[in-house]
Amino acid sequence: MKPAPFAYTRARTLKEAVTLLAKHKDDARLLAGGQSLIATLNMRLSAPELLIDINGIKGLDGIAKKGKFVEIGALARHAQVERSDIIAKHAPLIALAMPHIGHPAIRNRGTFGGSIAFADPAADLPACLLALGGEIDVAGPKGKRKVKADAFFKGLFETALRPQEMVTAVRIPAADKNTRVGFAELARRHGDYAIVGLAASARANGKGLADVRLAFFGVGATPVRAKKAEAALAGGDIDGAVAALDLEPHDDVQVTAKVKKYLAGVLLRRVAKQLVEPQS
Ligand SMILES: Cc1cc2nc3c(=O)[nH]c(=O)nc-3n(C[C@H](O)[C@H](O)[C@H](O)COP(=O)(O)OP(=O)(O)OC[C@H]3O[C@@H](n4cnc5c(N)ncnc54)[C@H](O)[C@@H]3O)c2cc1C
């Protein structure tokens, strides 16, 4: 299929992009890597009148350690993040997740900000951001604001972004010697969206764990934290954490809800092992 006709413009600055968004509201869509948007246009799931290409906006693709945080610009490509020394050293959960996102061709074009804004419930990066307690920088015609990951993912492909706003960067706590992270997903083939996935972070606390955050994806309308399981895991009880898994997945085209819940338990055991073993 081909997309419905649309107009195209390139925004040269952030201000220009948000001014255009404010003017055209729901009739416009930002174009970043195009890896999700172009598919939805071609399938006519979306038919905006105007595409605003943001790829020419300078300064939105940086990856930097700023004090106790790592900041990733919205236009940083997945491939750039995957190869970044800063990410490898200071954001090990993101480094673990990156190779699972699609295939190299998709990672060459897809952007971090695009993935967060699109908020596919089976996507890897929204769950990582949630697991890390990250923050999203948002810009609109009235200025900038920050939204915590816990408050950003609102529903199926729905976020806290207002129609005239865009994501400019995300910020996550930089890992230190007490940081523990874990990541696992089950997909039919490597590179497919996950049937079920789990991104997790915690702090080493003596021989145990503290601040456990388990963010499952592919099991609901958004990435979801399993808070009862988090509490059990912090107490060192892996069997108890699996038994307490507070998830309510639905059947989808791949598997039933019952199978998803079972697979979530399998992933939890794998990730729990990663969390208790210090990362090298
Ligand atoms: C075959 C295939 C397999 C894939 N597999 C996976 C996978 O396994 N895991 C995974 O996580 N992802 C997967 N993806 C998605 C991939 O990660 C995309 O790159 C990502 O979802 C969207 O990023 P993008 O830059 O391409 O955004 P685009 O497609 O350009 O935009 C997506 C949406 O986000 C909006 N948007 C883009 N940037 C911004 C911004 N800065 N602020 C506000 N709104 C914005 C657009 O208007 C649009 O509505 C896959 C994609 C394909 C095509």
Short mmCIF file of C-alpha atoms and ligand atoms in Angstrom, two decimals:
data_model
loop_
_atom_site.label_atom_id
_atom_site.label_comp_id
_atom_site.label_asym_id
_atom_site.label_seq_id
_atom_site.Cartn_x
_atom_site.Cartn_y
_atom_site.Cartn_z
CA MET A 1 0.00 0.00 0.00
CA LYS A 2 1.01 3.60 -0.43
CA PRO A 3 0.45 6.42 2.07
CA ALA A 4 -2.32 9.00 1.74
CA PRO A 5 -0.95 12.25 0.24
CA PHE A 6 0.87 14.49 2.70
CA ALA A 7 2.89 17.72 2.65
CA TYR A 8 6.51 17.65 3.84
CA THR A 9 8.67 20.28 5.50
CA ARG A 10 12.04 20.32 7.23
CA ALA A 11 12.39 22.09 10.58
CA ARG A 12 15.85 23.64 11.01
CA THR A 13 15.46 24.50 14.69
CA LEU A 14 13.61 23.22 17.74
CA LYS A 15 11.61 26.45 17.83
CA GLU A 16 10.57 25.99 14.21
CA ALA A 17 9.48 22.38 14.87
CA VAL A 18 7.30 23.21 17.90
CA THR A 19 5.85 26.30 16.18
CA LEU A 20 4.81 24.13 13.23
CA LEU A 21 3.36 21.51 15.60
CA ALA A 22 1.40 24.19 17.46
CA LYS A 23 0.06 25.54 14.16
CA HIS A 24 -0.98 22.20 12.65
CA LYS A 25 -1.73 20.24 15.87
CA ASP A 26 -3.15 16.77 15.16
CA ASP A 27 -2.81 17.25 11.39
CA ALA A 28 1.00 17.07 11.65
CA ARG A 29 3.50 14.37 12.65
CA LEU A 30 7.20 14.68 13.38
CA LEU A 31 9.43 12.53 11.20
CA ALA A 32 12.55 11.22 12.99
CA GLY A 33 14.02 7.87 11.86
CA GLY A 34 10.76 7.01 10.08
CA GLN A 35 11.07 3.34 11.09
CA SER A 36 7.65 3.25 12.73
CA LEU A 37 5.96 6.29 11.22
CA ILE A 38 6.49 5.39 7.56
CA ALA A 39 5.09 1.89 8.14
CA THR A 40 1.94 3.33 9.76
CA LEU A 41 1.54 5.77 6.84
CA ASN A 42 2.00 3.02 4.27
CA MET A 43 -0.61 0.88 6.02
CA ARG A 44 -2.86 3.96 6.29
CA LEU A 45 -3.10 3.54 10.05
CA SER A 46 -2.21 7.21 10.15
CA ALA A 47 -2.83 9.93 7.55
CA PRO A 48 -1.35 13.25 8.71
CA GLU A 49 -1.54 16.20 6.34
CA LEU A 50 1.98 17.34 7.12
CA LEU A 51 5.25 15.61 8.02
CA ILE A 52 7.75 17.80 9.89
CA ASP A 53 11.22 16.33 9.35
CA ILE A 54 13.32 17.00 12.46
CA ASN A 55 16.50 15.28 11.26
CA GLY A 56 18.13 18.61 10.36
CA ILE A 57 17.86 20.09 13.87
CA LYS A 58 21.37 20.44 15.23
CA GLY A 59 22.36 19.44 18.76
CA LEU A 60 19.65 16.83 19.39
CA ASP A 61 21.79 13.75 18.78
CA GLY A 62 24.34 14.05 21.60
CA ILE A 63 25.21 11.37 24.14
CA ALA A 64 26.94 12.77 27.22
CA LYS A 65 27.60 12.08 30.88
CA LYS A 66 26.49 15.11 32.85
CA GLY A 67 27.32 14.78 36.54
CA LYS A 68 25.39 11.79 37.90
CA PHE A 69 23.32 11.36 34.74
CA VAL A 70 23.67 10.19 31.17
CA GLU A 71 21.80 12.33 28.66
CA ILE A 72 20.79 10.92 25.29
CA GLY A 73 19.51 13.31 22.63
CA ALA A 74 16.21 12.51 20.93
CA LEU A 75 17.87 12.20 17.52
CA ALA A 76 20.61 9.82 18.65
CA ARG A 77 20.25 6.80 16.34
CA HIS A 78 20.00 3.35 17.92
CA ALA A 79 23.26 2.37 16.16
CA GLN A 80 25.03 5.41 17.59
CA VAL A 81 23.84 4.52 21.10
CA GLU A 82 24.83 0.88 20.58
CA ARG A 83 28.41 1.88 19.69
CA SER A 84 28.81 4.61 22.31
CA ASP A 85 31.59 4.20 24.88
CA ILE A 86 29.64 6.44 27.27
CA ILE A 87 26.63 4.10 27.08
CA ALA A 88 28.82 1.00 27.47
CA LYS A 89 30.45 2.45 30.60
CA HIS A 90 27.68 4.43 32.26
CA ALA A 91 24.38 2.99 30.96
CA PRO A 92 24.81 -0.81 30.93
CA LEU A 93 21.07 -1.56 30.76
CA ILE A 94 20.73 0.45 27.53
CA ALA A 95 23.82 -1.30 26.17
CA LEU A 96 22.25 -4.71 26.92
CA ALA A 97 18.96 -3.77 25.24
CA MET A 98 20.26 -2.16 22.05
CA PRO A 99 21.16 -5.30 20.03
CA HIS A 100 17.58 -6.56 20.54
CA ILE A 101 16.01 -3.62 18.68
CA GLY A 102 15.08 -4.78 15.19
CA HIS A 103 17.94 -5.30 12.76
CA PRO A 104 20.99 -3.18 11.84
CA ALA A 105 19.10 -1.35 9.07
CA ILE A 106 16.42 -0.29 11.56
CA ARG A 107 19.01 0.67 14.18
CA ASN A 108 20.87 2.78 11.61
CA ARG A 109 17.83 5.07 11.18
CA GLY A 110 15.62 4.68 14.26
CA THR A 111 16.10 7.25 17.01
CA PHE A 112 15.96 7.08 20.80
CA GLY A 113 13.42 9.91 20.98
CA GLY A 114 11.26 8.33 18.28
CA SER A 115 11.07 5.07 20.19
CA ILE A 116 10.16 6.83 23.46
CA ALA A 117 7.56 9.09 21.78
CA PHE A 118 6.01 6.24 19.77
CA ALA A 119 5.67 4.23 23.01
CA ASP A 120 5.07 0.82 21.49
CA PRO A 121 4.13 -1.42 24.46
CA ALA A 122 6.45 -4.14 23.13
CA ALA A 123 9.43 -1.81 22.56
CA ASP A 124 12.67 -2.15 24.48
CA LEU A 125 13.66 1.44 25.27
CA PRO A 126 10.49 2.67 27.03
CA ALA A 127 10.83 -0.28 29.44
CA CYS A 128 14.54 0.47 29.99
CA LEU A 129 13.74 4.09 30.76
CA LEU A 130 11.06 2.99 33.22
CA ALA A 131 13.37 0.44 34.86
CA LEU A 132 16.05 3.10 35.31
CA GLY A 133 13.68 5.73 36.69
CA GLY A 134 14.66 8.02 33.82
CA GLU A 135 13.32 11.39 32.83
CA ILE A 136 12.18 12.78 29.49
CA ASP A 137 12.92 16.34 28.35
CA VAL A 138 10.03 17.81 26.44
CA ALA A 139 9.87 21.08 24.47
CA GLY A 140 6.76 22.98 23.40
CA PRO A 141 5.87 26.47 22.22
CA LYS A 142 5.70 27.66 25.85
CA GLY A 143 9.11 26.28 26.80
CA LYS A 144 10.59 23.12 28.25
CA ARG A 145 9.50 20.65 30.92
CA LYS A 146 10.66 17.33 32.33
CA VAL A 147 8.48 14.25 32.76
CA LYS A 148 9.44 11.22 34.85
CA ALA A 149 9.29 7.92 32.98
CA ASP A 150 6.79 6.66 35.60
CA ALA A 151 4.36 9.38 34.44
CA PHE A 152 5.18 9.41 30.73
CA PHE A 153 3.66 6.18 29.36
CA LYS A 154 -0.09 6.67 29.70
CA GLY A 155 -1.79 4.07 27.50
CA LEU A 156 -1.54 2.21 24.22
CA PHE A 157 0.77 4.41 22.07
CA GLU A 158 -0.25 7.25 24.37
CA THR A 159 2.20 9.40 26.32
CA ALA A 160 2.23 12.55 28.43
CA LEU A 161 3.29 14.51 25.31
CA ARG A 162 0.82 17.22 24.29
CA PRO A 163 0.10 17.52 20.54
CA GLN A 164 2.38 20.56 20.17
CA GLU A 165 5.29 19.07 22.13
CA MET A 166 8.30 16.98 21.24
CA VAL A 167 10.89 14.89 23.07
CA THR A 168 14.33 16.52 23.03
CA ALA A 169 16.34 14.17 25.26
CA VAL A 170 16.17 11.54 27.97
CA ARG A 171 18.20 11.38 31.15
CA ILE A 172 19.06 8.30 33.20
CA PRO A 173 21.12 7.89 36.37
CA ALA A 174 24.72 6.99 35.49
CA ALA A 175 25.67 3.55 36.76
CA ASP A 176 28.07 3.27 39.70
CA LYS A 177 29.68 0.33 41.49
CA ASN A 178 26.43 -0.56 43.26
CA THR A 179 24.26 -0.50 40.13
CA ARG A 180 22.82 -3.84 39.02
CA VAL A 181 20.97 -4.27 35.74
CA GLY A 182 19.31 -7.14 33.92
CA PHE A 183 17.65 -7.58 30.56
CA ALA A 184 15.98 -10.49 28.79
CA GLU A 185 13.33 -10.91 26.15
CA LEU A 186 11.63 -13.70 24.26
CA ALA A 187 10.91 -13.18 20.58
CA ARG A 188 10.17 -15.64 17.80
CA ARG A 189 13.28 -14.50 15.87
CA HIS A 190 16.12 -12.25 16.94
CA GLY A 191 15.17 -8.68 15.99
CA ASP A 192 11.41 -9.21 16.21
CA TYR A 193 9.46 -7.22 18.74
CA ALA A 194 9.41 -9.14 22.02
CA ILE A 195 6.54 -11.46 22.94
CA VAL A 196 7.52 -10.62 26.51
CA GLY A 197 10.54 -8.69 27.75
CA LEU A 198 11.97 -7.48 31.04
CA ALA A 199 14.32 -4.60 31.78
CA ALA A 200 15.46 -4.28 35.39
CA SER A 201 17.65 -2.25 37.66
CA ALA A 202 18.54 -2.42 41.34
CA ARG A 203 21.17 -1.31 43.84
CA ALA A 204 23.46 -3.75 45.58
CA ASN A 205 22.69 -3.70 49.30
CA GLY A 206 25.16 -5.89 51.15
CA LYS A 207 24.41 -9.38 49.85
CA GLY A 208 20.89 -8.34 48.85
CA LEU A 209 19.23 -5.81 46.57
CA ALA A 210 17.51 -2.48 47.11
CA ASP A 211 15.49 -0.17 44.83
CA VAL A 212 14.50 -3.06 42.55
CA ARG A 213 12.64 -1.87 39.46
CA LEU A 214 11.20 -4.50 37.12
CA ALA A 215 9.75 -3.08 33.89
CA PHE A 216 8.03 -5.69 31.73
CA PHE A 217 7.15 -5.03 28.09
CA GLY A 218 4.78 -6.82 25.74
CA VAL A 219 2.40 -7.58 28.62
CA GLY A 220 0.11 -4.54 28.67
CA ALA A 221 -0.78 -1.26 26.99
CA THR A 222 2.42 0.34 28.34
CA PRO A 223 5.64 -0.94 29.87
CA VAL A 224 4.58 -2.07 33.35
CA ARG A 225 6.33 -2.34 36.69
CA ALA A 226 5.66 -5.48 38.71
CA LYS A 227 5.79 -3.85 42.12
CA LYS A 228 4.88 -6.85 44.29
CA ALA A 229 7.54 -8.92 42.54
CA GLU A 230 10.03 -6.06 43.05
CA ALA A 231 9.42 -6.17 46.82
CA ALA A 232 9.84 -9.96 46.96
CA LEU A 233 13.05 -9.82 44.94
CA ALA A 234 14.49 -7.11 47.19
CA GLY A 235 13.95 -9.60 50.03
CA GLY A 236 15.97 -12.20 48.09
CA ASP A 237 12.95 -14.42 47.37
CA ILE A 238 13.05 -15.32 43.66
CA ASP A 239 10.32 -17.99 43.89
CA GLY A 240 8.20 -15.52 45.85
CA ALA A 241 8.81 -12.84 43.24
CA VAL A 242 7.63 -15.15 40.45
CA ALA A 243 4.57 -16.15 42.49
CA ALA A 244 3.82 -12.48 43.21
CA LEU A 245 4.09 -11.36 39.57
CA ASP A 246 1.43 -8.66 39.42
CA LEU A 247 0.88 -8.57 35.64
CA GLU A 248 -2.38 -8.81 33.71
CA PRO A 249 -1.40 -9.50 30.10
CA HIS A 250 -3.98 -10.05 27.35
CA ASP A 251 -3.96 -12.59 24.54
CA ASP A 252 -2.31 -11.27 21.39
CA VAL A 253 -1.70 -12.61 17.89
CA GLN A 254 1.34 -14.56 19.08
CA VAL A 255 0.42 -16.16 22.42
CA THR A 256 -2.30 -16.31 25.06
CA ALA A 257 -2.27 -14.24 28.23
CA LYS A 258 -1.56 -17.42 30.22
CA VAL A 259 1.56 -18.17 28.17
CA LYS A 260 2.72 -14.54 28.49
CA LYS A 261 2.43 -14.71 32.25
CA TYR A 262 4.36 -17.97 32.34
CA LEU A 263 7.08 -16.50 30.09
CA ALA A 264 7.26 -13.41 32.31
CA GLY A 265 8.13 -15.73 35.20
CA VAL A 266 10.84 -17.43 33.14
CA LEU A 267 12.35 -14.03 32.29
CA LEU A 268 12.14 -12.91 35.90
CA ARG A 269 14.27 -15.88 37.00
CA ARG A 270 16.87 -15.09 34.31
CA VAL A 271 16.98 -11.40 35.13
CA ALA A 272 17.07 -12.02 38.91
CA LYS A 273 20.27 -14.00 38.32
CA GLN A 274 21.78 -11.06 36.39
CA LEU A 275 20.82 -8.67 39.19
CA VAL A 276 22.48 -10.64 41.96
CA GLU A 277 25.69 -11.22 39.99
CA PRO A 278 27.77 -8.03 39.74
CA GLN A 279 28.23 -6.75 36.19
CA SER A 280 31.83 -6.79 35.00
C1 LIG B 1 10.86 -4.22 11.24
C2 LIG B 1 10.98 -3.39 12.51
C3 LIG B 1 11.34 -4.02 13.69
C4 LIG B 1 11.47 -3.28 14.87
N1 LIG B 1 11.79 -3.95 16.00
C5 LIG B 1 11.87 -3.27 17.16
C6 LIG B 1 12.20 -3.95 18.37
O1 LIG B 1 12.45 -5.16 18.40
N2 LIG B 1 12.24 -3.21 19.51
C7 LIG B 1 11.98 -1.87 19.52
O2 LIG B 1 12.03 -1.26 20.58
N3 LIG B 1 11.68 -1.20 18.40
C8 LIG B 1 11.62 -1.87 17.22
N4 LIG B 1 11.32 -1.19 16.06
C9 LIG B 1 11.00 0.26 16.13
C10 LIG B 1 12.24 1.10 16.06
O3 LIG B 1 12.90 1.11 17.29
C11 LIG B 1 11.88 2.57 15.68
O4 LIG B 1 13.05 3.18 15.35
C12 LIG B 1 11.21 3.42 16.75
O5 LIG B 1 10.05 2.86 17.24
C13 LIG B 1 10.77 4.77 16.21
O6 LIG B 1 11.85 5.57 16.05
P1 LIG B 1 11.98 6.47 14.77
O7 LIG B 1 13.08 7.43 15.03
O8 LIG B 1 12.10 5.62 13.57
O9 LIG B 1 10.59 7.30 14.79
P2 LIG B 1 9.59 7.66 13.62
O10 LIG B 1 9.13 6.43 12.93
O11 LIG B 1 10.13 8.74 12.78
O12 LIG B 1 8.40 8.26 14.51
C14 LIG B 1 7.59 7.43 15.31
C15 LIG B 1 6.54 8.29 16.01
O13 LIG B 1 7.16 9.10 17.00
C16 LIG B 1 6.98 10.49 16.72
N5 LIG B 1 8.27 11.11 17.04
C17 LIG B 1 9.49 10.81 16.52
N6 LIG B 1 10.45 11.54 17.13
C18 LIG B 1 9.81 12.32 18.04
C19 LIG B 1 10.25 13.29 19.00
N7 LIG B 1 11.54 13.59 19.15
N8 LIG B 1 9.33 13.88 19.76
C20 LIG B 1 8.01 13.57 19.65
N9 LIG B 1 7.53 12.68 18.76
C21 LIG B 1 8.42 12.06 17.98
C22 LIG B 1 6.61 10.57 15.26
O14 LIG B 1 5.84 11.72 14.97
C23 LIG B 1 5.83 9.28 15.08
O15 LIG B 1 4.51 9.46 15.53
C24 LIG B 1 11.22 -1.88 14.87
C25 LIG B 1 10.89 -1.24 13.67
C26 LIG B 1 10.77 -1.97 12.51
C27 LIG B 1 10.42 -1.25 11.23
#
